[in-house]
Coordinates of C-alpha atoms in Angstrom, one line a residue:
Chain B
M1 CA 80.3 87.8 70.0
S2 CA 78.7 85.2 67.7
A3 CA 79.4 81.5 68.1
S4 CA 80.6 81.2 64.5
F5 CA 83.4 83.6 65.3
T6 CA 85.7 81.2 67.1
K7 CA 88.7 81.7 69.4
S8 CA 91.1 80.4 66.8
T9 CA 89.8 82.9 64.3
A10 CA 90.4 85.7 66.9
R11 CA 93.9 84.3 67.6
N12 CA 94.8 84.2 63.9
I13 CA 93.7 87.8 63.5
F14 CA 95.9 88.7 66.4
Y15 CA 99.0 87.0 65.1
G16 CA 98.4 88.0 61.5
G17 CA 97.6 91.6 62.4
A18 CA 100.5 92.0 64.9
V19 CA 103.1 90.6 62.4
F20 CA 101.8 92.5 59.5
F21 CA 101.7 95.9 61.2
F22 CA 105.0 95.4 62.9
L23 CA 106.6 94.7 59.6
L24 CA 104.9 97.8 58.1
F25 CA 106.2 99.8 61.1
L26 CA 109.7 98.5 60.4
A27 CA 109.4 99.5 56.7
L28 CA 108.2 103.0 57.7
T29 CA 111.1 103.2 60.2
F30 CA 113.5 102.3 57.4
D31 CA 112.0 104.9 55.1
T32 CA 112.2 107.5 57.8
T33 CA 115.9 106.9 58.5
Q34 CA 116.4 107.3 54.7
A35 CA 114.6 110.6 54.7
L36 CA 116.2 112.0 57.9
P37 CA 119.5 113.3 56.5
K38 CA 117.6 116.1 54.7
R39 CA 115.6 117.0 57.8
D40 CA 117.5 116.4 61.0
N41 CA 120.3 119.0 60.6
R42 CA 123.0 116.3 60.9
V43 CA 125.4 118.4 58.9
N44 CA 125.7 120.6 62.0
L45 CA 126.3 117.7 64.4
T46 CA 129.7 118.8 65.7
E47 CA 131.8 117.6 68.6
Q48 CA 130.6 120.7 70.5
V49 CA 127.0 119.8 69.9
A50 CA 127.6 116.3 71.2
R51 CA 129.2 117.7 74.4
G52 CA 126.2 120.1 74.7
K53 CA 123.7 117.2 74.4
N54 CA 125.6 115.5 77.2
I55 CA 125.3 118.5 79.4
W56 CA 121.6 118.7 78.5
E57 CA 121.2 115.1 79.6
T58 CA 123.3 115.0 82.7
R59 CA 121.6 118.1 84.2
N60 CA 118.2 116.5 83.5
C61 CA 116.9 119.6 81.7
I62 CA 114.0 117.5 80.4
G63 CA 112.8 117.2 84.0
C64 CA 111.3 120.7 83.7
H65 CA 111.5 121.8 80.1
T66 CA 110.2 120.4 76.8
L67 CA 112.4 120.0 73.8
L68 CA 110.5 119.8 70.5
G69 CA 107.4 119.5 72.7
E70 CA 108.6 116.4 74.7
G71 CA 109.6 116.5 78.4
A72 CA 108.1 118.2 81.4
Y73 CA 105.6 121.1 81.2
F74 CA 106.9 123.0 84.2
A75 CA 109.2 125.4 82.2
P76 CA 109.3 126.8 78.7
E77 CA 109.9 125.0 75.4
L78 CA 113.6 125.1 74.5
G79 CA 113.5 123.7 70.9
N80 CA 113.3 127.3 69.7
V81 CA 114.8 129.2 72.6
Y82 CA 117.8 130.0 70.5
Q83 CA 115.6 132.1 68.2
R84 CA 113.5 133.4 71.0
R85 CA 116.3 134.6 73.3
G86 CA 119.6 134.3 71.5
P87 CA 122.9 132.9 72.7
E88 CA 124.0 135.6 75.1
F89 CA 120.7 135.8 76.9
I90 CA 120.6 132.0 77.4
K91 CA 124.0 131.9 78.9
A92 CA 123.4 134.9 81.2
W93 CA 120.1 133.3 82.3
I94 CA 121.6 130.0 83.2
K95 CA 124.4 131.8 85.1
G96 CA 121.9 133.9 87.0
Q97 CA 119.8 131.0 88.4
P98 CA 118.1 130.6 90.8
T99 CA 116.3 134.0 90.7
G100 CA 115.2 133.5 94.3
A101 CA 112.0 135.5 93.6
P102 CA 109.6 134.4 96.4
G103 CA 106.9 132.0 95.3
R104 CA 108.2 131.8 91.7
R105 CA 109.4 128.6 90.0
Q106 CA 113.1 128.1 90.5
M107 CA 115.8 126.7 88.2
P108 CA 118.9 125.2 90.0
Q109 CA 122.4 126.7 89.6
F110 CA 124.4 124.2 87.6
H111 CA 127.9 125.8 87.9
L112 CA 128.6 125.4 84.2
T113 CA 131.9 126.8 82.9
D114 CA 131.9 129.2 80.0
G115 CA 133.0 126.4 77.7
E116 CA 130.2 124.2 78.9
L117 CA 127.7 127.1 78.4
D118 CA 128.9 127.4 74.8
D119 CA 128.5 123.7 74.3
L120 CA 125.0 123.8 75.6
V121 CA 124.1 126.7 73.4
A122 CA 125.5 124.9 70.4
F123 CA 123.3 122.0 71.1
L124 CA 120.2 124.3 71.4
K125 CA 121.1 126.0 68.2
Y126 CA 121.5 122.6 66.4
S127 CA 118.1 121.5 67.8
S128 CA 116.4 124.7 66.7
E129 CA 117.4 124.0 63.1
I130 CA 115.8 120.6 62.8
N131 CA 112.9 120.5 60.4
T132 CA 109.9 120.1 62.7
N133 CA 107.1 120.7 60.2
N134 CA 106.8 124.3 61.4
W135 CA 106.2 123.4 65.0
P136 CA 105.8 125.2 67.4
P137 CA 103.0 127.5 66.1
N138 CA 104.8 130.6 67.3
I139 CA 108.0 131.9 68.9
E140 CA 106.6 131.5 72.5
G141 CA 106.9 127.7 72.0
Chain R
M1 CA 83.1 75.0 101.7
S2 CA 82.9 72.6 104.7
T3 CA 82.2 74.0 108.2
S4 CA 85.4 72.7 109.6
T5 CA 87.5 74.6 107.0
T6 CA 85.6 77.8 107.7
A7 CA 86.3 77.3 111.4
V8 CA 90.0 77.0 110.7
L9 CA 89.9 80.1 108.6
D10 CA 88.5 82.1 111.4
T11 CA 91.3 81.4 113.8
P12 CA 94.2 83.8 113.6
R13 CA 96.9 81.1 114.0
G14 CA 98.3 78.8 111.3
V15 CA 98.6 81.3 108.6
E16 CA 100.8 78.9 106.5
E17 CA 98.0 76.4 106.7
H18 CA 95.5 79.0 105.5
A19 CA 97.6 80.0 102.6
A20 CA 97.9 76.4 101.6
T21 CA 94.2 76.0 101.6
R22 CA 93.7 79.0 99.4
L23 CA 96.5 78.8 96.8
K24 CA 96.3 76.2 94.1
Y25 CA 100.1 76.1 94.1
R26 CA 102.3 76.9 97.1
S27 CA 104.9 78.8 95.0
Q28 CA 102.3 81.4 94.1
A29 CA 103.0 82.9 97.5
V30 CA 106.2 84.6 96.1
A31 CA 103.8 87.2 94.5
K32 CA 103.0 88.6 98.0
P33 CA 106.2 90.6 98.6
Y34 CA 106.0 92.0 95.0
F35 CA 102.5 93.3 95.7
I36 CA 103.5 94.8 99.1
A37 CA 106.4 96.6 97.5
A38 CA 104.2 97.8 94.6
I39 CA 101.8 99.4 97.1
G40 CA 104.6 101.0 99.1
L41 CA 106.2 102.5 96.0
F42 CA 102.8 103.7 94.8
F43 CA 102.5 105.6 98.1
G44 CA 105.8 107.2 97.5
Q45 CA 104.8 108.2 94.0
I46 CA 101.8 110.0 95.2
V47 CA 103.7 111.9 97.9
F48 CA 106.1 113.2 95.2
G49 CA 103.1 114.0 93.0
L50 CA 101.7 116.2 95.7
I51 CA 105.1 118.0 96.1
M52 CA 105.2 118.7 92.3
G53 CA 101.6 119.8 92.2
L54 CA 102.4 122.4 94.9
Q55 CA 105.5 123.5 93.1
Y56 CA 103.3 124.4 90.1
V57 CA 101.7 127.1 92.2
I58 CA 104.3 127.8 95.0
G59 CA 107.3 127.7 92.7
D60 CA 110.0 127.7 95.4
F61 CA 108.4 125.0 97.6
L62 CA 111.2 122.7 98.8
F63 CA 113.7 124.5 96.6
P64 CA 116.7 123.9 96.4
E65 CA 116.3 120.6 98.4
I66 CA 114.0 118.9 96.0
P67 CA 113.9 120.8 92.7
F68 CA 110.9 120.1 90.4
N69 CA 112.9 117.9 88.0
V70 CA 114.0 115.6 90.9
A71 CA 110.5 115.3 92.2
R72 CA 109.2 114.5 88.7
M73 CA 111.9 111.9 88.1
V74 CA 111.0 110.2 91.5
H75 CA 107.3 110.5 90.7
T76 CA 107.5 108.9 87.2
N77 CA 110.2 106.4 88.0
L78 CA 108.3 105.2 91.1
L79 CA 105.3 104.7 88.9
I80 CA 107.1 102.6 86.4
V81 CA 108.8 100.5 89.1
W82 CA 105.7 99.9 91.1
L83 CA 103.8 98.9 88.0
L84 CA 106.7 96.5 87.1
F85 CA 106.5 95.1 90.6
G86 CA 102.8 94.6 90.1
F87 CA 103.2 92.9 86.7
M88 CA 105.9 90.6 88.1
G89 CA 103.7 89.7 91.1
A90 CA 100.9 89.1 88.7
G91 CA 103.1 86.9 86.6
Y92 CA 104.3 84.8 89.5
Y93 CA 100.7 84.3 90.7
L94 CA 99.0 83.8 87.4
I95 CA 101.5 81.7 85.5
P96 CA 101.7 78.7 88.0
E97 CA 97.9 78.7 88.2
E98 CA 97.4 78.8 84.4
S99 CA 100.2 76.3 83.8
E100 CA 98.9 74.0 86.6
R101 CA 102.2 73.4 88.2
E102 CA 104.6 75.0 90.7
L103 CA 106.8 77.9 89.7
H104 CA 110.1 76.7 88.2
S105 CA 112.1 78.3 91.0
P106 CA 110.5 80.2 93.9
K107 CA 113.9 80.8 95.4
L108 CA 115.0 82.7 92.2
A109 CA 111.8 84.7 92.4
I110 CA 112.6 85.9 95.9
I111 CA 116.3 86.7 95.1
T112 CA 115.1 88.7 92.1
F113 CA 112.6 90.5 94.3
W114 CA 115.3 91.7 96.7
V115 CA 117.7 92.6 93.8
F116 CA 115.0 94.7 92.2
L117 CA 113.9 96.4 95.4
V118 CA 117.4 97.3 96.5
A119 CA 118.4 98.5 93.0
G120 CA 115.2 100.6 92.8
A121 CA 115.7 102.0 96.3
L122 CA 119.3 102.9 95.7
T123 CA 118.4 104.7 92.4
I124 CA 115.7 106.8 94.2
V125 CA 118.1 107.6 97.0
G126 CA 120.6 108.6 94.4
Y127 CA 118.1 111.0 92.7
L128 CA 117.3 112.6 96.1
S129 CA 120.7 112.8 97.7
V130 CA 123.1 114.1 95.1
P131 CA 122.8 116.4 92.1
Y132 CA 121.9 114.5 88.9
A133 CA 125.2 115.4 87.3
T134 CA 127.1 113.9 90.3
L135 CA 125.0 110.7 90.0
A136 CA 125.9 110.5 86.3
K137 CA 129.6 110.8 87.2
L138 CA 129.4 108.3 90.1
T139 CA 127.7 105.7 88.0
H140 CA 130.1 106.3 85.0
N141 CA 127.4 107.5 82.6
E142 CA 130.2 108.4 80.2
I143 CA 130.9 104.7 79.4
L144 CA 127.5 104.3 77.9
P145 CA 125.5 107.6 78.2
T146 CA 121.8 106.7 78.6
M147 CA 120.8 109.1 81.3
G148 CA 118.8 112.3 81.2
R149 CA 116.0 111.3 78.9
E150 CA 112.4 111.4 80.1
F151 CA 111.4 108.3 82.0
L152 CA 114.7 106.7 81.2
E153 CA 116.6 108.8 83.8
Q154 CA 118.0 105.7 85.6
P155 CA 121.8 105.4 85.7
T156 CA 123.0 102.9 83.0
I157 CA 124.0 100.5 85.7
T158 CA 120.4 100.5 87.0
K159 CA 119.2 99.9 83.4
V160 CA 121.5 96.9 83.2
G161 CA 120.1 95.7 86.6
I162 CA 116.5 96.0 85.2
V163 CA 117.5 93.8 82.2
L164 CA 119.0 91.2 84.5
V165 CA 115.9 91.2 86.8
A166 CA 113.6 90.9 83.7
L167 CA 115.7 88.0 82.4
S168 CA 115.6 86.1 85.6
F169 CA 111.8 86.7 85.9
L170 CA 111.2 85.7 82.3
Y171 CA 113.4 82.6 82.6
N172 CA 111.5 81.6 85.7
L173 CA 108.1 82.1 84.1
S174 CA 109.0 80.7 80.7
M175 CA 110.3 77.5 82.2
T176 CA 107.1 77.2 84.1
V177 CA 104.9 77.7 81.1
L178 CA 107.0 75.4 78.9
S179 CA 106.6 72.4 81.2
G180 CA 102.9 73.0 82.0
R181 CA 99.5 73.6 80.5
K182 CA 99.6 76.4 77.9
T183 CA 96.6 78.7 77.9
S184 CA 95.8 81.7 75.9
V185 CA 95.9 83.9 79.0
S186 CA 99.4 82.7 79.9
L187 CA 100.6 83.0 76.3
V188 CA 99.4 86.5 76.0
M189 CA 100.9 87.4 79.4
M190 CA 104.3 86.0 78.3
L191 CA 104.2 87.7 74.9
G192 CA 103.5 91.0 76.7
L193 CA 106.3 90.5 79.3
W194 CA 108.9 89.4 76.7
G195 CA 107.9 92.4 74.6
L196 CA 108.4 94.6 77.6
A197 CA 111.9 93.3 78.1
I198 CA 112.9 93.4 74.4
F199 CA 111.7 97.0 73.8
F200 CA 113.4 98.2 76.9
L201 CA 116.7 97.4 75.2
F202 CA 116.2 100.5 73.0
S203 CA 116.9 102.5 76.2
F204 CA 120.6 101.8 75.7
Y205 CA 120.5 103.4 72.3
N206 CA 121.2 107.1 72.7
P207 CA 122.7 108.7 69.5
T208 CA 123.9 112.3 69.4
N209 CA 121.4 112.9 66.6
L210 CA 118.4 114.2 68.6
V211 CA 115.9 113.1 66.0
L212 CA 117.1 109.5 66.0
D213 CA 117.3 109.6 69.8
K214 CA 113.7 110.7 70.1
Y215 CA 112.5 108.4 67.3
F216 CA 113.8 105.2 69.0
W217 CA 113.0 106.5 72.5
W218 CA 109.4 106.0 71.5
Y219 CA 110.2 102.4 70.7
V220 CA 110.5 102.0 74.5
V221 CA 107.8 104.4 75.7
H222 CA 105.0 104.0 73.1
L223 CA 105.5 100.4 72.3
W224 CA 105.4 99.7 76.0
V225 CA 102.3 101.6 77.1
E226 CA 100.3 101.5 73.8
G227 CA 101.6 98.1 72.8
V228 CA 102.9 95.2 74.9
W229 CA 101.7 96.6 78.3
E230 CA 98.2 96.3 76.9
L231 CA 98.8 92.6 76.4
I232 CA 99.8 92.3 80.0
M233 CA 96.8 94.3 81.1
G234 CA 94.5 92.2 78.9
A235 CA 95.9 88.9 80.3
M236 CA 95.6 90.1 83.9
L237 CA 92.1 91.3 83.4
A238 CA 91.1 88.1 81.6
F239 CA 92.6 86.0 84.4
V240 CA 90.7 87.8 87.2
L241 CA 87.4 87.9 85.2
I242 CA 87.6 84.1 84.6
K243 CA 88.1 83.6 88.4
V244 CA 85.5 86.0 89.7
T245 CA 82.7 85.5 87.1
G246 CA 83.1 81.8 86.3
V247 CA 82.4 82.6 82.7
D248 CA 83.7 79.9 80.2
R249 CA 87.4 80.3 79.5
E250 CA 86.8 80.0 75.7
V251 CA 84.6 83.1 75.7
V252 CA 87.0 85.1 77.8
E253 CA 90.0 84.2 75.7
K254 CA 88.2 85.0 72.5
W255 CA 87.5 88.4 73.8
L256 CA 91.1 88.7 74.9
Y257 CA 92.4 87.9 71.4
V258 CA 90.1 90.3 69.7
I259 CA 91.1 93.1 72.1
I260 CA 94.8 92.6 71.8
A261 CA 94.5 92.2 68.0
M262 CA 92.9 95.6 67.8
T263 CA 95.5 97.0 70.2
L264 CA 98.5 96.0 68.0
I265 CA 96.7 96.7 64.7
S266 CA 96.0 100.3 65.8
G267 CA 98.8 100.9 68.3
I268 CA 102.0 99.9 66.4
I269 CA 101.5 102.3 63.6
G270 CA 99.8 104.6 66.1
T271 CA 103.3 105.3 67.3
G272 CA 103.2 107.8 64.5
H273 CA 101.3 110.3 66.6
H274 CA 104.6 111.0 68.3
Y275 CA 106.4 111.6 65.0
Y276 CA 104.6 114.8 63.9
W277 CA 107.0 117.5 65.1
I278 CA 110.3 115.9 66.1
G279 CA 112.1 116.1 62.7
T280 CA 110.5 113.1 61.1
P281 CA 108.8 113.1 57.7
G282 CA 105.4 114.7 57.3
Y283 CA 103.7 111.5 56.2
W284 CA 103.7 110.5 59.8
Q285 CA 100.9 113.0 60.3
W286 CA 98.7 110.8 58.2
W287 CA 99.8 107.4 59.5
G288 CA 99.7 108.7 63.1
S289 CA 96.3 110.4 62.9
I290 CA 94.5 107.5 61.2
F291 CA 95.9 104.7 63.2
S292 CA 95.8 106.4 66.6
A293 CA 92.2 107.4 65.9
I294 CA 91.5 103.6 66.0
E295 CA 93.4 103.2 69.3
P296 CA 90.3 103.9 71.5
I297 CA 88.5 100.9 70.0
P298 CA 90.5 98.2 71.9
F299 CA 90.0 100.2 75.1
F300 CA 86.3 100.5 74.5
M301 CA 86.2 96.7 73.9
M302 CA 88.0 96.3 77.3
T303 CA 85.0 98.2 78.9
L304 CA 82.5 96.0 77.1
F305 CA 84.5 92.9 77.9
S306 CA 84.6 93.5 81.7
F307 CA 80.9 94.5 81.9
N308 CA 79.8 91.7 79.7
M309 CA 81.7 89.0 81.6
V310 CA 80.4 90.3 85.0
N311 CA 76.8 90.4 83.7
R312 CA 77.1 86.9 82.4
R313 CA 78.6 85.6 85.7
R314 CA 77.9 82.1 86.8
R315 CA 78.8 82.7 90.4
E316 CA 78.7 85.4 93.0
H317 CA 82.3 85.8 94.1
P318 CA 82.6 87.0 97.7
N319 CA 85.3 89.4 96.7
K320 CA 83.1 92.3 95.5
A321 CA 86.0 94.8 95.7
A322 CA 88.0 92.9 93.1
V323 CA 85.0 92.9 90.7
L324 CA 84.6 96.6 91.2
W325 CA 88.3 97.2 90.3
A326 CA 87.9 95.0 87.3
L327 CA 84.9 97.0 86.0
G328 CA 86.7 100.3 87.0
T329 CA 89.8 99.6 85.0
G330 CA 87.7 98.7 82.0
V331 CA 86.0 102.1 82.1
M332 CA 88.9 104.3 83.2
A333 CA 91.3 102.8 80.7
F334 CA 88.8 103.7 77.9
L335 CA 88.3 107.3 79.3
G336 CA 92.0 108.0 80.0
A337 CA 93.8 106.2 77.2
G338 CA 91.0 106.1 74.7
V339 CA 89.0 109.3 75.0
W340 CA 91.7 111.6 76.4
G341 CA 94.2 110.2 74.0
F342 CA 91.9 110.8 71.0
L343 CA 91.2 114.4 72.1
H344 CA 94.7 115.5 71.0
T345 CA 95.9 112.8 68.7
L346 CA 94.9 114.2 65.3
A347 CA 97.8 116.1 63.8
P348 CA 96.0 119.5 63.3
V349 CA 94.9 119.5 66.9
N350 CA 98.2 118.2 68.2
Y351 CA 99.9 121.0 66.4
L352 CA 98.4 123.3 69.0
T353 CA 98.3 121.0 72.0
H354 CA 101.6 119.2 71.8
G355 CA 103.7 119.5 75.0
T356 CA 101.0 121.2 77.0
Q357 CA 99.0 120.2 80.2
L358 CA 96.6 118.3 77.9
T359 CA 99.3 115.7 77.5
A360 CA 99.7 115.6 81.3
A361 CA 95.9 115.2 81.7
H362 CA 95.9 112.2 79.3
G363 CA 99.0 110.7 80.9
H364 CA 97.5 110.8 84.4
M365 CA 94.2 109.2 83.6
A366 CA 95.6 106.7 81.2
F367 CA 98.2 105.4 83.5
Y368 CA 95.8 105.3 86.4
G369 CA 92.9 103.8 84.5
A370 CA 94.8 101.2 82.5
Y371 CA 97.8 100.2 84.5
A372 CA 97.5 101.3 88.1
M373 CA 93.9 100.0 88.3
V374 CA 94.6 96.7 86.6
V375 CA 97.5 96.0 89.0
I376 CA 95.2 96.9 91.9
T377 CA 92.5 94.6 90.4
M378 CA 95.0 91.8 90.5
I379 CA 96.2 92.7 94.0
S380 CA 92.6 92.9 95.2
Y381 CA 91.8 89.5 93.8
T382 CA 95.0 87.7 94.9
M383 CA 95.9 89.3 98.2
P384 CA 93.1 87.8 100.3
K385 CA 94.1 84.4 98.9
L386 CA 97.8 85.0 99.6
R387 CA 96.7 85.8 103.1
G388 CA 94.7 82.6 103.4
R389 CA 91.1 83.6 102.7
E390 CA 88.8 83.7 99.7
A391 CA 87.9 87.3 100.3
N392 CA 88.4 90.0 102.8
S393 CA 85.9 90.8 105.6
R394 CA 82.9 92.9 104.7
G395 CA 84.3 95.8 106.6
A396 CA 87.7 95.6 104.8
Q397 CA 86.0 95.4 101.4
K398 CA 83.8 98.3 102.2
L399 CA 86.8 100.5 103.0
E400 CA 88.6 99.3 99.9
M401 CA 85.6 100.3 97.8
V402 CA 85.5 103.7 99.4
S403 CA 89.1 104.1 98.5
F404 CA 88.3 103.0 94.9
W405 CA 85.8 105.8 94.6
L406 CA 87.9 108.4 96.2
M407 CA 91.0 107.7 94.1
T408 CA 89.0 107.2 90.9
L409 CA 86.9 110.4 91.2
A410 CA 90.0 112.3 92.4
M411 CA 91.7 111.2 89.2
V412 CA 88.8 112.3 87.1
A413 CA 89.0 115.7 88.8
I414 CA 92.8 115.9 88.3
T415 CA 92.3 115.1 84.6
L416 CA 89.5 117.7 84.2
F417 CA 91.5 120.4 85.9
L418 CA 94.7 119.7 83.9
T419 CA 92.6 119.7 80.7
A420 CA 91.3 123.2 81.7
A421 CA 94.9 124.3 82.4
G422 CA 95.9 122.9 79.0
Y423 CA 93.1 124.8 77.3
V424 CA 94.2 128.1 79.0
Q425 CA 97.8 127.4 77.9
V426 CA 96.8 126.6 74.3
S427 CA 94.5 129.5 73.9
L428 CA 96.9 132.1 75.4
Q429 CA 100.3 130.8 74.4
R430 CA 99.6 129.0 71.1
M431 CA 96.8 130.9 69.5
G432 CA 96.0 134.5 68.6
T433 CA 98.1 137.3 67.1
T434 CA 99.8 138.2 70.4
P435 CA 100.7 134.9 72.1
M436 CA 101.8 135.2 75.7
P437 CA 105.1 133.9 77.0
F438 CA 105.1 130.6 78.8
M439 CA 105.2 131.8 82.4
V440 CA 102.6 134.5 81.8
A441 CA 100.2 131.9 80.4
Q442 CA 101.0 129.6 83.4
D443 CA 99.9 132.3 85.8
H444 CA 96.5 132.4 84.1
A445 CA 96.1 128.7 84.8
A446 CA 97.0 128.9 88.5
T447 CA 93.4 128.4 89.8
Y448 CA 93.2 125.1 87.9
Y449 CA 96.6 124.0 89.4
W450 CA 95.3 124.7 92.9
L451 CA 92.2 122.7 92.2
R452 CA 94.3 119.9 90.8
E453 CA 96.4 119.9 93.9
A454 CA 93.3 119.7 96.1
S455 CA 92.1 116.7 94.0
G456 CA 95.5 115.2 94.6
V457 CA 95.0 115.5 98.3
V458 CA 91.7 113.6 97.9
F459 CA 93.6 111.0 95.9
F460 CA 96.1 110.7 98.7
I461 CA 93.4 110.2 101.3
G462 CA 91.9 107.5 99.1
L463 CA 95.2 105.8 98.8
A464 CA 95.7 106.0 102.6
L465 CA 92.3 104.3 103.1
Y466 CA 93.2 101.7 100.6
I467 CA 96.3 100.8 102.6
I468 CA 94.4 100.9 105.9
S469 CA 91.8 98.4 104.3
F470 CA 94.5 95.7 104.5
F471 CA 94.5 96.0 108.3
V472 CA 90.8 95.9 108.8
K473 CA 89.9 92.7 110.5
G474 CA 86.5 91.0 110.8
K475 CA 84.7 87.9 109.7
T476 CA 85.0 86.8 106.1
D477 CA 81.6 86.7 104.5
E478 CA 81.6 83.5 102.5
A479 CA 77.9 82.8 102.6
A480 CA 77.5 83.5 98.9
H481 CA 80.4 81.2 98.0

């Protein structure tokens, strides 16, 4: 780097750039939170969905699956599983685990009650109705 | 170096005396347990990585004792914790030396070490010994539910512990900096570490609204690894380069500022590349694509920086291994974070690749190249000094350099095989008129998963040799010094 470009110039670019872009980021965050009510399906955020999200979290589902593409890549995407499989299949599937098929990936048995299964399905239904800009590309997730 | 001192160094007794001759400030010695813990946890991380890698192809391996989600949680949490131990050890070593005074409270640093180690160990034991839902109940997750989100799986009480440990650490370092010499390296290090602690606070925000949850989850994850952690990395690399090359501090610090300026200019708005498909407005596809396309630049500058400084060196430092790690982290951070990040960061590409093995490929090489390697660079430079010598023996360094190449090349292989698996997944499951179901597509990638696992074994051997290199004795070669 040339000698005319001094350390204090570099430092000023750093501080100026960091502050400017952080403020811009905060402004974009503010705008996003204003736009979200039309996109994030909050009208369907019921008590049941909240309970379902808690089950989703306390069973560490994200440790194998993705939800809206985020999580682990060991098991299928579940953001659109409600459309792909439907509520009854989802509940039967969870109840039937593990399959015990030799050599195949296994899902633990979580001993969920029927009420808890309904809560979880409600959460997956709510998640599937978030406006994700048409992601995933197809029903397979 | 006088002959008499060299003679003292060659005798095995009087280790305390040795350390005193090699450390500028006695209190820098608190870094040592942090580095040892970091390496131990790194070993654990790789063991669990191998378990998961095998579960990708032998699905029921260790089931139900260690289900995949548990192994993954242990793998990723150990990574985060060992890197934090590494950053903290680096802070305790670097800040006194830069500030030209003893650490504010070495005693507090040691207490903090044990608190962090015990809390970390208990959390891992918790993951492995009881079902996750039981752990949530035992730790009263219902009071403030924060568990069950990727990388932030720790019980809320552990998260509180992390905050307390961070505060104690930052208090200790800040007091040291405030009453000592202030350099650009120490300032950037402190900015990075304070940022790390502040952004971690978002881990306590877990709204029911999934979109808001995800949006602010990235305030922790992205603003850590593509923001403030890069400041820490830059400061650590600059510190080691000043020491091993003898290049004028003004030059090194100018580079450091330019690099971290580009990091934050590109990286903050670059968070947008995570906001394409999670319910956030479509404009993020523009902001995210444009700014994250710039994100490789600071990493490329990191490569130029390390090579430039080493080429312009004014001294031949006897610790060749540390120089190799410093060059390595410059290159691998650019490849992993820069190139592999750019591969799938543009919104139209990411539409197809989001949430596939391509993300895993990028994650592995970026974390290894940027953060694992910079921590090892620091350990490689400081550990001989903490053990009372300028550099390790020729034999020890040789083994360390073999381990460098084994681990680094194995990580390149892991990245390439995961990229191939990701390509299979995208083309079979995401494209075409008759896309395959997830598990069917996974079966098509099995060969690549086997090759990845084999590469993982090589990585493990490299790590084992790295650890063994600490126990190789022999005469320190200080002729060049």
